[in-house]
Tab-separated table of C-alpha atoms in Angstrom:
chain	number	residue	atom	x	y	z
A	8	UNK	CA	281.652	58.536	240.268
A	9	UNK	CA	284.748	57.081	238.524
A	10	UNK	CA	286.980	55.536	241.306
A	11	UNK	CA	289.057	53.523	238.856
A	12	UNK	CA	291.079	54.959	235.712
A	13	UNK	CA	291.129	52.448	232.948
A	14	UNK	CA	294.100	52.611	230.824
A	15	UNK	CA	294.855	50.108	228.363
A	16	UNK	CA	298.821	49.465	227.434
A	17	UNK	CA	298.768	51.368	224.365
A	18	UNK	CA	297.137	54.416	226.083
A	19	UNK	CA	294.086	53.892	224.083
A	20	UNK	CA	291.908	55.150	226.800
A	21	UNK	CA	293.327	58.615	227.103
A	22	UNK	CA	292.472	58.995	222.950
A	23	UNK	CA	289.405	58.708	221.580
A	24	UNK	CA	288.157	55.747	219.035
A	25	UNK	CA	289.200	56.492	215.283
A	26	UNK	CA	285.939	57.240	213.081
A	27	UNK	CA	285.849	56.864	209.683
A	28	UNK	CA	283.661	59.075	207.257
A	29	UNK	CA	283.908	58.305	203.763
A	30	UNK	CA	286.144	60.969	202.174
A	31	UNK	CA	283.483	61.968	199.115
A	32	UNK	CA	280.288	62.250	201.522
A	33	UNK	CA	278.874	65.809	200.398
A	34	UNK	CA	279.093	67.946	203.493
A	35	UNK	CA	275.284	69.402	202.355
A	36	UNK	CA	274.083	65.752	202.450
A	37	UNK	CA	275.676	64.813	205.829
A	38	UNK	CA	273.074	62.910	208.040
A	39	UNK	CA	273.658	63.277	212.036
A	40	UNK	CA	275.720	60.423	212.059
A	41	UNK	CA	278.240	61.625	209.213
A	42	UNK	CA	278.361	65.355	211.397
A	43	UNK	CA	278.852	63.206	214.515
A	44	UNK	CA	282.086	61.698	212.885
A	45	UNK	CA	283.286	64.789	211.778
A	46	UNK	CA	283.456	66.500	214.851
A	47	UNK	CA	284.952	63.467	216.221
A	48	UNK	CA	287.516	63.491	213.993
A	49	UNK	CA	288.266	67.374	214.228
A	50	UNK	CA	288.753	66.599	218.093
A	51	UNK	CA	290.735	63.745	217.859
A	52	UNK	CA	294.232	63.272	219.005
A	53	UNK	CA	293.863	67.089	219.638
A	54	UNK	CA	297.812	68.245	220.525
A	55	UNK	CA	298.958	66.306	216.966
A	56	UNK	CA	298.745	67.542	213.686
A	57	UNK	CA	295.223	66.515	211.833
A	58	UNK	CA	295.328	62.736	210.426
A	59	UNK	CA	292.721	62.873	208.254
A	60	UNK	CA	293.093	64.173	204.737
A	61	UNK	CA	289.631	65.077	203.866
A	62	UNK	CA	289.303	67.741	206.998
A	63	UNK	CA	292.695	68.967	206.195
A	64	UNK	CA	292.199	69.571	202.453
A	65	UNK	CA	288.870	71.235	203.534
A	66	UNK	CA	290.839	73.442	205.723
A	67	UNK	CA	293.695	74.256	202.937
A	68	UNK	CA	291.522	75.027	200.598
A	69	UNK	CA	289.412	77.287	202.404
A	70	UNK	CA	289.592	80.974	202.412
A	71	UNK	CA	287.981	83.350	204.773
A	72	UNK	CA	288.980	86.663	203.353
A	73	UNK	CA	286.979	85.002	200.165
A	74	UNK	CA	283.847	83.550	201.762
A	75	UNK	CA	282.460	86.437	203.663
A	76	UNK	CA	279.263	85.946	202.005
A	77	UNK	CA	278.822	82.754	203.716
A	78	UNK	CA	278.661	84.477	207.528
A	79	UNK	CA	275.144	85.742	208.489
A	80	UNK	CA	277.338	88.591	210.057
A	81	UNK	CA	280.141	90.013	207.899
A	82	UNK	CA	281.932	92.152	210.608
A	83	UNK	CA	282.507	89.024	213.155
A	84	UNK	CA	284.697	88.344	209.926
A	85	UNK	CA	286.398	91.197	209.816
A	86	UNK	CA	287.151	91.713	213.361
A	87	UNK	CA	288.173	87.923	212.646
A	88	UNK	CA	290.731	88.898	209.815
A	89	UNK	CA	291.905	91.877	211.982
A	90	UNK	CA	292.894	89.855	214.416
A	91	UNK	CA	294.859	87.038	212.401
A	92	UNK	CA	297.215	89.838	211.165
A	93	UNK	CA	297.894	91.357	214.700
A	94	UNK	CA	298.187	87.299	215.749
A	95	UNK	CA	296.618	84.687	217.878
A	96	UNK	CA	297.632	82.922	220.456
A	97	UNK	CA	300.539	80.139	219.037
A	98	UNK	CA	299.991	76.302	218.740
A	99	UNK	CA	301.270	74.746	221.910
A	100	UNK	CA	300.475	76.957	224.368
A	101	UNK	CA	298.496	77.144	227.027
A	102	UNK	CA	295.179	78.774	227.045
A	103	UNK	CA	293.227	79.720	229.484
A	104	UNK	CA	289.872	81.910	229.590
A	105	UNK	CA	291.258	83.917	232.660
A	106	UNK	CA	294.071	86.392	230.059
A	107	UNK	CA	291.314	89.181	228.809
A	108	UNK	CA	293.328	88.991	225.478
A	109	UNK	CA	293.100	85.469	225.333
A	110	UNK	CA	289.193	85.332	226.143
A	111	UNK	CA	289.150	87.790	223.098
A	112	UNK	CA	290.531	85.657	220.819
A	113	UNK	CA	288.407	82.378	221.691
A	114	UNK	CA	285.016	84.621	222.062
A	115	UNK	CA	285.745	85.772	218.115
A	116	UNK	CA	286.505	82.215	217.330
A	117	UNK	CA	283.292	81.123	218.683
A	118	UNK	CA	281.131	83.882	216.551
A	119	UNK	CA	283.161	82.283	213.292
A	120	UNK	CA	281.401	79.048	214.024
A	121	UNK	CA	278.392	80.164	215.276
A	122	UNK	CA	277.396	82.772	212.850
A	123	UNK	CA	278.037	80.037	209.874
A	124	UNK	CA	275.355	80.404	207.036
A	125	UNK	CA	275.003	76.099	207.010
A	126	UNK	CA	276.757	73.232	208.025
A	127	UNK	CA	279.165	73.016	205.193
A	128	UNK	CA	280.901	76.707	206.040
A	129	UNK	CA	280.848	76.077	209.930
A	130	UNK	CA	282.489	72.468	209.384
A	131	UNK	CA	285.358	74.194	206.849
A	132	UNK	CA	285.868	77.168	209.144
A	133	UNK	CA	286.810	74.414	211.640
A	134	UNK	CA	288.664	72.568	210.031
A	135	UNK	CA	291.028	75.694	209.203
A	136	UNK	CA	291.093	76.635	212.393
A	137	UNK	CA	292.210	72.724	213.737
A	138	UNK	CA	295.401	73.527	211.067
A	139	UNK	CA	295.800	76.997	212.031
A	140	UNK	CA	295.007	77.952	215.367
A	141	UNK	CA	295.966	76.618	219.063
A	142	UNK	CA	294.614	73.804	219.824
A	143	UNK	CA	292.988	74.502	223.468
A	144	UNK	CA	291.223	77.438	221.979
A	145	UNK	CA	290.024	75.691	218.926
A	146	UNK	CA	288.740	72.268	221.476
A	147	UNK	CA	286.706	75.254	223.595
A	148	UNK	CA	285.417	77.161	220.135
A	149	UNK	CA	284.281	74.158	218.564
A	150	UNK	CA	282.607	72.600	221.906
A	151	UNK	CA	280.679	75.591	222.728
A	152	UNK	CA	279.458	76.284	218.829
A	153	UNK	CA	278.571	73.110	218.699
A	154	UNK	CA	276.195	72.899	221.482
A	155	UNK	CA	274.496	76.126	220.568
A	156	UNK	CA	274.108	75.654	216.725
A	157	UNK	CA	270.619	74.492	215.291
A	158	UNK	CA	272.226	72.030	213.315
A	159	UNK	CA	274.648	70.534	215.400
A	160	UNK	CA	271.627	69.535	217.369
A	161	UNK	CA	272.003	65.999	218.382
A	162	UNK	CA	275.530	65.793	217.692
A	163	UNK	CA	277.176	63.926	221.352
A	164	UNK	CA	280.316	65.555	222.219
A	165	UNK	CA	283.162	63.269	223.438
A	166	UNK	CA	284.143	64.047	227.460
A	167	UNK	CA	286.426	66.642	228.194
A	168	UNK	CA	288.842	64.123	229.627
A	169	UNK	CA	289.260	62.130	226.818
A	170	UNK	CA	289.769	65.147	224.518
A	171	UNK	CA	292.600	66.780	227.046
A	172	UNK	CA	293.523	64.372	229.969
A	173	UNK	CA	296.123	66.756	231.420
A	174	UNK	CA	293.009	68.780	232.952
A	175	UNK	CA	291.305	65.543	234.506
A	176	UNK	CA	294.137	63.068	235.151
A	177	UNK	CA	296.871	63.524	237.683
A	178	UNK	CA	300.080	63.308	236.384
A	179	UNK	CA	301.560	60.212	238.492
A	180	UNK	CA	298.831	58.574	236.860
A	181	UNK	CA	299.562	59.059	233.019
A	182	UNK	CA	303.269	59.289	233.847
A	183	UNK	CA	302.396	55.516	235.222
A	184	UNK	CA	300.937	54.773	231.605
A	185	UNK	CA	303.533	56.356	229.702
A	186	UNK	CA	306.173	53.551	231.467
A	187	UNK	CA	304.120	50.627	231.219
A	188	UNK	CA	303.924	51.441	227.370
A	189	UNK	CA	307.566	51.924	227.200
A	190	UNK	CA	308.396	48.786	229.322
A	191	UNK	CA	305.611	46.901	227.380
A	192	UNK	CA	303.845	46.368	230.826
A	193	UNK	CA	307.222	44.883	232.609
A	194	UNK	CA	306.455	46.742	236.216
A	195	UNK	CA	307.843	45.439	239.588
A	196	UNK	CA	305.126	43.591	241.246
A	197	UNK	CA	305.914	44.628	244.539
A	198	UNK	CA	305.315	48.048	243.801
A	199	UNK	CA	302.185	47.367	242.284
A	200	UNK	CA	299.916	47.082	245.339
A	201	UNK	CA	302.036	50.416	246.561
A	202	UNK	CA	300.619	52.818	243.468
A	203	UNK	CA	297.091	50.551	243.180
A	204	UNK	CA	298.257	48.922	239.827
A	205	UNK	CA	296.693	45.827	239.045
A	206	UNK	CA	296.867	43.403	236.093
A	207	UNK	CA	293.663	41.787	234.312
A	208	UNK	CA	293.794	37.792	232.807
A	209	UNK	CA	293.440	39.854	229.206
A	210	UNK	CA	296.797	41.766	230.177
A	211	UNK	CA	294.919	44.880	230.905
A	212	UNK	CA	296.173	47.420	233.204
A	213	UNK	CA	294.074	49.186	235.722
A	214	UNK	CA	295.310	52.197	237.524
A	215	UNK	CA	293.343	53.164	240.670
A	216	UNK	CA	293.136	57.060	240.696
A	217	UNK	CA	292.587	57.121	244.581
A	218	UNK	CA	295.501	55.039	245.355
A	219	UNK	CA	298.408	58.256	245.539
A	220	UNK	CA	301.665	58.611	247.347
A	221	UNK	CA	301.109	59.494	250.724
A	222	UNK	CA	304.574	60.916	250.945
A	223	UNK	CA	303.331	63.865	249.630
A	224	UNK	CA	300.821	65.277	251.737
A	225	UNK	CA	299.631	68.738	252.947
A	226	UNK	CA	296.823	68.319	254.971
A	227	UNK	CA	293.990	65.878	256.180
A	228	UNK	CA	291.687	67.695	253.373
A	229	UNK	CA	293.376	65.657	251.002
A	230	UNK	CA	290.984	62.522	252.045
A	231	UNK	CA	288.739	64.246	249.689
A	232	UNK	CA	290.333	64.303	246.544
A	233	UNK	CA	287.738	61.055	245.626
A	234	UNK	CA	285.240	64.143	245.277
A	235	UNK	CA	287.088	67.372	244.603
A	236	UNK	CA	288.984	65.307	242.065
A	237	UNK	CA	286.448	63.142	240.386
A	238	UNK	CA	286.392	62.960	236.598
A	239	UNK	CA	282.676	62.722	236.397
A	240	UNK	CA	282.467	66.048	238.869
A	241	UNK	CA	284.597	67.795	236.879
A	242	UNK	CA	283.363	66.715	233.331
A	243	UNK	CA	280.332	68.100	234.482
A	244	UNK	CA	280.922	71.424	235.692
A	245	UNK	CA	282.774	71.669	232.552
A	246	UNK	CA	279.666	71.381	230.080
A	247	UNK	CA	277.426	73.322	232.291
A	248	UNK	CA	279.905	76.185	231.771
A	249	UNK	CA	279.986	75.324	227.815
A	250	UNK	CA	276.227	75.067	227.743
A	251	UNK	CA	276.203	78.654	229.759
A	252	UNK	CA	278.996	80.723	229.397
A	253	UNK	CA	279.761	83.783	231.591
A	254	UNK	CA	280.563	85.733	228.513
A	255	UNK	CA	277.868	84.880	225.799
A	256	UNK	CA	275.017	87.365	225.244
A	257	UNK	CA	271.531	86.747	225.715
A	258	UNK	CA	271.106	87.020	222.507
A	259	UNK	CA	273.411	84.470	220.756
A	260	UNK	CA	271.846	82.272	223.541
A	261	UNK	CA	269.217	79.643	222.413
A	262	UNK	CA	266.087	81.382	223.975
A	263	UNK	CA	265.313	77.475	226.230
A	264	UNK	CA	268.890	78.308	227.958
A	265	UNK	CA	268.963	81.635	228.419
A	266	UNK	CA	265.926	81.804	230.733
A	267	UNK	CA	266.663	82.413	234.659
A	268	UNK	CA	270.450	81.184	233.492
A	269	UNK	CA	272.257	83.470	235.708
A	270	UNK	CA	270.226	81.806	238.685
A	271	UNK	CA	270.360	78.332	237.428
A	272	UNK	CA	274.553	78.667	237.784
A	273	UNK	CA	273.782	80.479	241.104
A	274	UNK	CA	272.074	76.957	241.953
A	275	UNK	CA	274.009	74.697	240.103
A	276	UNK	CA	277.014	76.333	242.580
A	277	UNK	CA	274.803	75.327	245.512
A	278	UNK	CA	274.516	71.959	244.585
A	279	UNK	CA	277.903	71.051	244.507
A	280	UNK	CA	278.436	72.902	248.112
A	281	UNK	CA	275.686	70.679	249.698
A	282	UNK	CA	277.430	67.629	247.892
A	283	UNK	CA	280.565	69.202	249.150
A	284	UNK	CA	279.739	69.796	252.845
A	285	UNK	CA	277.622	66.326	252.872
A	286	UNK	CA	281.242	64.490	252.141
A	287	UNK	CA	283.056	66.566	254.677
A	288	UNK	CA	280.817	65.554	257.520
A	289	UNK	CA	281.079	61.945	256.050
A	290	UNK	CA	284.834	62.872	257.274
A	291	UNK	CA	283.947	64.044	260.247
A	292	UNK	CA	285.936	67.323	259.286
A	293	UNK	CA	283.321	69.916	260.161
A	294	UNK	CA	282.186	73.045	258.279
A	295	UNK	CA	284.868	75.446	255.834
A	296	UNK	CA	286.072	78.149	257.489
A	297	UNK	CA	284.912	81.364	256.274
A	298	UNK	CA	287.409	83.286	254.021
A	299	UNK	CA	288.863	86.195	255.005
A	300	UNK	CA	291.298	88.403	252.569
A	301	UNK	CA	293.406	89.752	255.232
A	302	UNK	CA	294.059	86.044	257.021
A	303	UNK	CA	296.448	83.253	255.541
A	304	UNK	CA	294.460	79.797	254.205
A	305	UNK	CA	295.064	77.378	256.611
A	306	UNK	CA	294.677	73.946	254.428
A	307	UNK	CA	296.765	73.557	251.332
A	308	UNK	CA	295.865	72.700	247.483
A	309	UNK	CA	298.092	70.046	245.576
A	310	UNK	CA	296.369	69.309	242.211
A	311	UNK	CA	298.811	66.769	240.877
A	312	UNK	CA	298.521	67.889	237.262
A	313	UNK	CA	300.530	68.734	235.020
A	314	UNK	CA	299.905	70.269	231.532
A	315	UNK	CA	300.980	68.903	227.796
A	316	UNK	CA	304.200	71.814	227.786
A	317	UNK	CA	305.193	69.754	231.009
A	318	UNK	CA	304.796	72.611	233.454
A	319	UNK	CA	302.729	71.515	236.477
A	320	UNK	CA	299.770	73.239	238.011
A	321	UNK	CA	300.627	75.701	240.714
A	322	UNK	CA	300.477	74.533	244.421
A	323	UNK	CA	298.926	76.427	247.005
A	324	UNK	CA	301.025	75.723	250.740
A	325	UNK	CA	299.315	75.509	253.633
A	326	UNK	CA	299.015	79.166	255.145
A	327	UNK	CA	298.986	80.623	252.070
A	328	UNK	CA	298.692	84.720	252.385
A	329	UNK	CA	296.074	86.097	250.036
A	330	UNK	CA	297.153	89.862	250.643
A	331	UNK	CA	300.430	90.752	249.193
A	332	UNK	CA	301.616	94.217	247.329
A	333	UNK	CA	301.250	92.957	244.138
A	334	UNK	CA	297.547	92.384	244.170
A	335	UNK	CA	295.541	95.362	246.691
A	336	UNK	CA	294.149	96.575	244.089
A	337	UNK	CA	292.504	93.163	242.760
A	338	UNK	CA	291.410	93.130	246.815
A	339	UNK	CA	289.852	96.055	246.845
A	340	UNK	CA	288.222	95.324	243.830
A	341	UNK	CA	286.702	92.532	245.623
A	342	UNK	CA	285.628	93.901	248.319
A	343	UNK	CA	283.901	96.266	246.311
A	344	UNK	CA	281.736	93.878	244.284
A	345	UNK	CA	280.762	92.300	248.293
A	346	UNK	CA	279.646	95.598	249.150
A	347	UNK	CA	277.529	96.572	246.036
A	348	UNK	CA	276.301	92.410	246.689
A	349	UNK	CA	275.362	93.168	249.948
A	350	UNK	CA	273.717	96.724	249.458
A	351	UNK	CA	271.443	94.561	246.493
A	352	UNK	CA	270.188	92.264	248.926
A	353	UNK	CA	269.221	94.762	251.465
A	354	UNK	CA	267.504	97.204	249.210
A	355	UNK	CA	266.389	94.836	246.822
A	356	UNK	CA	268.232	96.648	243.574
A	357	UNK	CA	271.242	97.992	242.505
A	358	UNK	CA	272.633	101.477	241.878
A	359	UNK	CA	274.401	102.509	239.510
A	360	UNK	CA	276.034	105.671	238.803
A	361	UNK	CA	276.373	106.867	235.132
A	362	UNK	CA	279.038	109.818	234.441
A	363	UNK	CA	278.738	111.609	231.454
């Protein structure tokens, strides 16, 4: 697990390396290497406009209305078009897969990429979307396609946290690296110890992650934000979801992935539970509590992000109440899916009734 955040003075370490592709390699003679760089470069520096000339020419210059002909399915392109003139979600905000609309949008996205006739349209159809689109949408789009397309095979996509730190790292943290830029590494020493900074001979900052002001604490379930927090933990619950998506078909699905999927999450959700229950006893703080909708959560959440627009994640106090007026309905909705759960397991099957 990563215990220790490495950031470098210039911030270097939140970014990800500049490649360099020579600006006349033919896209139809691009080796694995040369598509490696590419993608790199589309996911580079992701919240700024794109650096490179080459990708963004490739993006001016191309026209979807005009290459149709280039999709294996024509109508993903026109439900594509359709929705560019009713409008996508802007540049700079925040996108999440949780706002049906916005799920919409991303899902459509993803068949632009996917449903590509060759390497050369997918990589141009990116690169317009990198100048046109928002940026979160276009980082989950182009992640997913990419691990799903025949010819992206091989291609090593970069870790979520490097693409989007806002998601991994808490925000003391890169608010720590954002003053040691501006004061050119000039820090009070005897604060140093207090926020677990410490200073290599090669002038190299390190910023231990674990190390976190104590003055701002909810509960004793905080000692285990060295596992609920971990980058590596959460980097990989991240690709598993990008490698099976809730949403995607079985039939867009490469036929290795799609077998027993549903059942492989079901496990993959099991695994982290043991993990999970393994570090509490390490604590010596006993089983969770079972969840109840009609009784208030005990233990408190503070994630200590905070996203690129500045607004921070939402904390949840201790005793929070679940059941208010605004959201019965989503309750009973709940409830409803535990029953129809729970009538599957005894009978062995599910019913369901069709109206016509």
């Amino acid at each position: 697990m990563r215990a220790v955040l490495l950031i470098i003075v210039s911030l270097a370490a939140m970014a990800m390396a500049r490649p360099e592709v020579d600006d006349n390699t033919s896209m139809v003679t691009m080796d694995i290497k040369q598509r490696q760089l590419v993608i790199l470069k589309l996911l580079n520096h992701i919240m700024e406009p794109l650096m490179y000339k080459d990708l963004e020419d490739w993006g001016k210059n191309f026209k979807i209305e005009d290459n149709m002909d280039s999709f294996t399915k024509t109508d993903v392109v026109k439900n594509f078009v359709k929705m560019m003139k009713t409008g996508f979600l802007p540049r700079g905000e925040i996108f999440t897969l949780h706002v049906d609309r916005q799920l919409k949008e991303v899902v459509t996205m993803f068949h632009m990429l996917y449903y590509a006739k060759d390497f050369n349209t997918f990589i141009k159809t990116a690169c317009w979307m990198r100048l046109y689109l928002n940026e979160g949408m276009f980082v989950y789009a182009l992640t997913v396609a990419v691990r799903h397309r025949e010819d992206c095979k091989g291609i090593i996509l970069p870790p979520p946290y490097e693409i989007y730190p806002y998601y991994f790292v808490r925000a003391d943290v890169i608010q720590k690296a954002y003053l040691m830029k501006m004061k050119k590494g000039d820090v009070d020493l005897k604060l140093c110890d207090f926020y677990g900074i410490k200073k290599t001979d090669k002038d190299v900052f390190i910023i231990d992650e674990n190390v976190f002001d104590k003055r701002v604490h909810l509960s004793d379930e905080d000692k285990l934000r060295y596992f609920t927090d971990d980058i590596d933990l959460n980097t990989y619950y991240y690709y598993f979801h990008v490698d099976y998506p809730f949403w995607m078909k079985d039939t867009v699905m490469n036929k290795n992935m799609k077998t027993r999927r549903f059942e492989l999450t079901v496990y993959m959700y099991q695994q982290i539970l043991a993990r999970y229950y393994l570090e509490r006893l390490s604590n010596r703080m006993g089983m969770i509590k079972d969840l109840s909708w009609n009784k208030p959560i005990k233990k408190g959440y503070w994630p200590w992000l905070k996203m690129h627009n500045g607004i921070e994640f939402p904390v949840r106090f201790n005793n929070y109440v679940i059941a208010r007026d605004t959201n019965l309905d989503v309750i009973r909705l709940c409830e409803e899916y535990e029953r129809i759960i729970r009538d599957a397991i005894i009978k062995g099957f599910i019913e369901v009734s069709i109206y016509v």
